[in-house]
Amino acid sequence: MKTFKKIFFWTLLGFALIQFISTDKVNPPVDHKVNFVDAKKTPSKIQGLLKGACYDCHSNETVYPKYAYIAPISWSVKSHINEGREHLNFSIWDTYNKDLKQSMLSKSIQTIQNKTMPMPGYIVYHKEANLSDAERALLIQYFDQMLKSKTY
């Protein structure tokens, strides 16, 4: 029993100490001239879907949930956000060249169709990101229309 208490004590102490290793949760500023929903004058329904399902990881408008302030979960959350922004950042949309925009729209359509985005693990804690088939179809149609009309 004494060994269990020592293990518990050191585990608890380690958990407490890692809380001092914080991650940067300050979002870069958003320039509305280059932000996707502003620059493309995106319809409000599409805006709502994007902001509810995509913008936390793919923009500079991340809203960090309470659990994102607890290490080591915070490290994982920040890593996912950084990776998401590397692949596609709607906040800097109009800074991308046409080829990159075309590729990002095509990839977005593919990941929405395959239901790999939003990530299943994200949906568990963010019910608003659990898109219905009709909502997925609406996003796909919007992105596809942009591709066909070359208005990206």
Short mmCIF file of C-alpha atoms in Angstrom, two decimals:
data_model
loop_
_atom_site.label_atom_id
_atom_site.label_comp_id
_atom_site.label_asym_id
_atom_site.label_seq_id
_atom_site.Cartn_x
_atom_site.Cartn_y
_atom_site.Cartn_z
CA MET A 1 0.00 0.00 0.00
CA LYS A 2 2.90 2.32 0.71
CA THR A 3 4.21 1.85 -2.85
CA PHE A 4 0.80 2.77 -4.27
CA LYS A 5 0.76 5.99 -2.23
CA LYS A 6 4.23 6.92 -3.51
CA ILE A 7 3.27 6.25 -7.10
CA PHE A 8 0.07 8.25 -6.67
CA PHE A 9 1.93 11.13 -5.01
CA TRP A 10 4.61 11.35 -7.73
CA THR A 11 2.04 11.02 -10.50
CA LEU A 12 -0.05 13.79 -8.98
CA LEU A 13 3.02 15.97 -8.49
CA GLY A 14 4.14 15.36 -12.09
CA PHE A 15 0.66 16.23 -13.37
CA ALA A 16 0.67 19.43 -11.31
CA LEU A 17 4.12 20.43 -12.54
CA ILE A 18 3.34 19.94 -16.24
CA GLN A 19 0.55 22.49 -15.90
CA PHE A 20 3.31 25.12 -15.88
CA ILE A 21 4.31 24.10 -19.41
CA SER A 22 1.72 26.12 -21.27
CA THR A 23 0.99 26.46 -24.95
CA ASP A 24 0.45 29.72 -26.78
CA LYS A 25 -3.27 30.22 -27.25
CA VAL A 26 -3.15 33.73 -28.68
CA ASN A 27 -4.66 33.80 -32.15
CA PRO A 28 -2.88 35.83 -34.82
CA PRO A 29 -4.93 38.85 -35.94
CA VAL A 30 -7.48 38.34 -38.69
CA ASP A 31 -7.32 40.63 -41.70
CA HIS A 32 -10.86 40.58 -43.06
CA LYS A 33 -9.59 41.56 -46.52
CA VAL A 34 -7.98 38.12 -46.91
CA ASN A 35 -10.26 36.03 -44.66
CA PHE A 36 -12.20 33.48 -46.75
CA VAL A 37 -15.75 34.24 -45.57
CA ASP A 38 -15.22 37.99 -45.92
CA ALA A 39 -13.23 38.04 -49.16
CA LYS A 40 -15.57 35.58 -50.87
CA LYS A 41 -18.74 37.13 -49.41
CA THR A 42 -19.71 33.66 -48.29
CA PRO A 43 -23.44 33.09 -47.67
CA SER A 44 -24.38 33.02 -43.99
CA LYS A 45 -25.40 29.32 -44.07
CA ILE A 46 -21.98 28.34 -45.42
CA GLN A 47 -20.26 30.71 -42.98
CA GLY A 48 -22.06 29.01 -40.10
CA LEU A 49 -20.98 25.57 -41.26
CA LEU A 50 -17.37 26.64 -41.79
CA LYS A 51 -17.14 28.44 -38.45
CA GLY A 52 -18.82 25.58 -36.60
CA ALA A 53 -16.90 22.73 -38.19
CA CYS A 54 -13.66 24.09 -39.66
CA TYR A 55 -12.52 27.42 -38.27
CA ASP A 56 -11.25 26.16 -34.88
CA CYS A 57 -8.40 24.31 -36.59
CA HIS A 58 -8.25 26.00 -39.98
CA SER A 59 -8.26 29.70 -39.16
CA ASN A 60 -6.86 32.30 -36.78
CA GLU A 61 -10.23 32.38 -35.02
CA THR A 62 -9.74 29.36 -32.79
CA VAL A 63 -12.00 29.20 -29.76
CA TYR A 64 -10.14 27.10 -27.22
CA PRO A 65 -12.36 24.84 -25.12
CA LYS A 66 -11.78 24.52 -21.38
CA TYR A 67 -10.01 21.18 -21.74
CA ALA A 68 -7.40 22.86 -23.96
CA TYR A 69 -5.97 24.51 -20.87
CA ILE A 70 -5.02 21.23 -19.18
CA ALA A 71 -1.65 19.66 -19.99
CA PRO A 72 -0.93 17.29 -21.68
CA ILE A 73 -4.24 17.63 -23.56
CA SER A 74 -3.38 21.26 -24.35
CA TRP A 75 -0.23 20.14 -26.17
CA SER A 76 -2.20 17.80 -28.41
CA VAL A 77 -4.88 20.42 -29.13
CA LYS A 78 -2.27 23.02 -30.06
CA SER A 79 -0.45 20.53 -32.26
CA HIS A 80 -3.68 19.74 -34.15
CA ILE A 81 -4.41 23.44 -34.61
CA ASN A 82 -0.91 24.17 -35.89
CA GLU A 83 -1.13 21.25 -38.30
CA GLY A 84 -4.60 22.31 -39.46
CA ARG A 85 -3.44 25.86 -40.14
CA GLU A 86 -0.45 24.52 -42.11
CA HIS A 87 -2.75 22.59 -44.44
CA LEU A 88 -5.39 25.31 -44.81
CA ASN A 89 -5.90 28.60 -43.03
CA PHE A 90 -9.12 30.34 -44.03
CA SER A 91 -7.93 33.52 -42.28
CA ILE A 92 -5.22 34.04 -44.88
CA TRP A 93 -7.12 32.67 -47.89
CA ASP A 94 -6.48 35.52 -50.28
CA THR A 95 -2.73 35.34 -49.66
CA TYR A 96 -2.58 31.91 -51.34
CA ASN A 97 -1.88 31.62 -55.06
CA LYS A 98 -4.53 30.23 -57.43
CA ASP A 99 -2.98 26.77 -57.69
CA LEU A 100 -2.86 26.40 -53.93
CA LYS A 101 -6.45 27.60 -53.55
CA GLN A 102 -7.59 25.13 -56.19
CA SER A 103 -5.73 22.31 -54.45
CA MET A 104 -7.13 23.27 -51.03
CA LEU A 105 -10.70 23.38 -52.33
CA SER A 106 -10.30 20.00 -54.03
CA LYS A 107 -8.78 18.50 -50.90
CA SER A 108 -11.55 20.01 -48.77
CA ILE A 109 -14.18 18.40 -50.99
CA GLN A 110 -12.41 15.06 -50.74
CA THR A 111 -12.06 15.15 -46.94
CA ILE A 112 -15.67 16.23 -46.47
CA GLN A 113 -16.88 13.43 -48.77
CA ASN A 114 -14.70 10.85 -47.01
CA LYS A 115 -15.84 12.16 -43.61
CA THR A 116 -12.25 12.54 -42.47
CA MET A 117 -12.98 16.19 -41.73
CA PRO A 118 -13.98 17.38 -39.29
CA MET A 119 -11.88 14.86 -37.45
CA PRO A 120 -13.99 12.25 -35.64
CA GLY A 121 -12.17 12.97 -32.36
CA TYR A 122 -13.07 16.65 -32.67
CA ILE A 123 -16.74 15.89 -33.29
CA VAL A 124 -16.96 14.01 -29.99
CA TYR A 125 -16.44 17.25 -28.04
CA HIS A 126 -17.93 19.68 -30.58
CA LYS A 127 -21.40 18.55 -31.57
CA GLU A 128 -21.85 21.59 -33.87
CA ALA A 129 -19.07 20.15 -36.04
CA ASN A 130 -20.98 16.91 -36.62
CA LEU A 131 -22.22 17.80 -40.08
CA SER A 132 -25.27 16.09 -41.51
CA ASP A 133 -25.09 14.61 -44.99
CA ALA A 134 -27.10 17.58 -46.27
CA GLU A 135 -24.66 20.05 -44.66
CA ARG A 136 -21.71 18.17 -46.12
CA ALA A 137 -23.38 18.27 -49.54
CA LEU A 138 -23.92 22.02 -49.18
CA LEU A 139 -20.23 22.65 -48.43
CA ILE A 140 -19.14 20.35 -51.25
CA GLN A 141 -21.50 22.11 -53.68
CA TYR A 142 -20.19 25.53 -52.60
CA PHE A 143 -16.53 24.55 -52.99
CA ASP A 144 -17.23 22.73 -56.26
CA GLN A 145 -19.03 25.79 -57.63
CA MET A 146 -15.99 27.92 -56.74
CA LEU A 147 -13.73 25.49 -58.57
CA LYS A 148 -15.90 25.35 -61.68
CA SER A 149 -16.30 29.12 -61.88
CA LYS A 150 -12.66 29.71 -60.88
CA THR A 151 -13.77 32.24 -58.27
CA TYR A 152 -11.38 31.13 -55.58
#
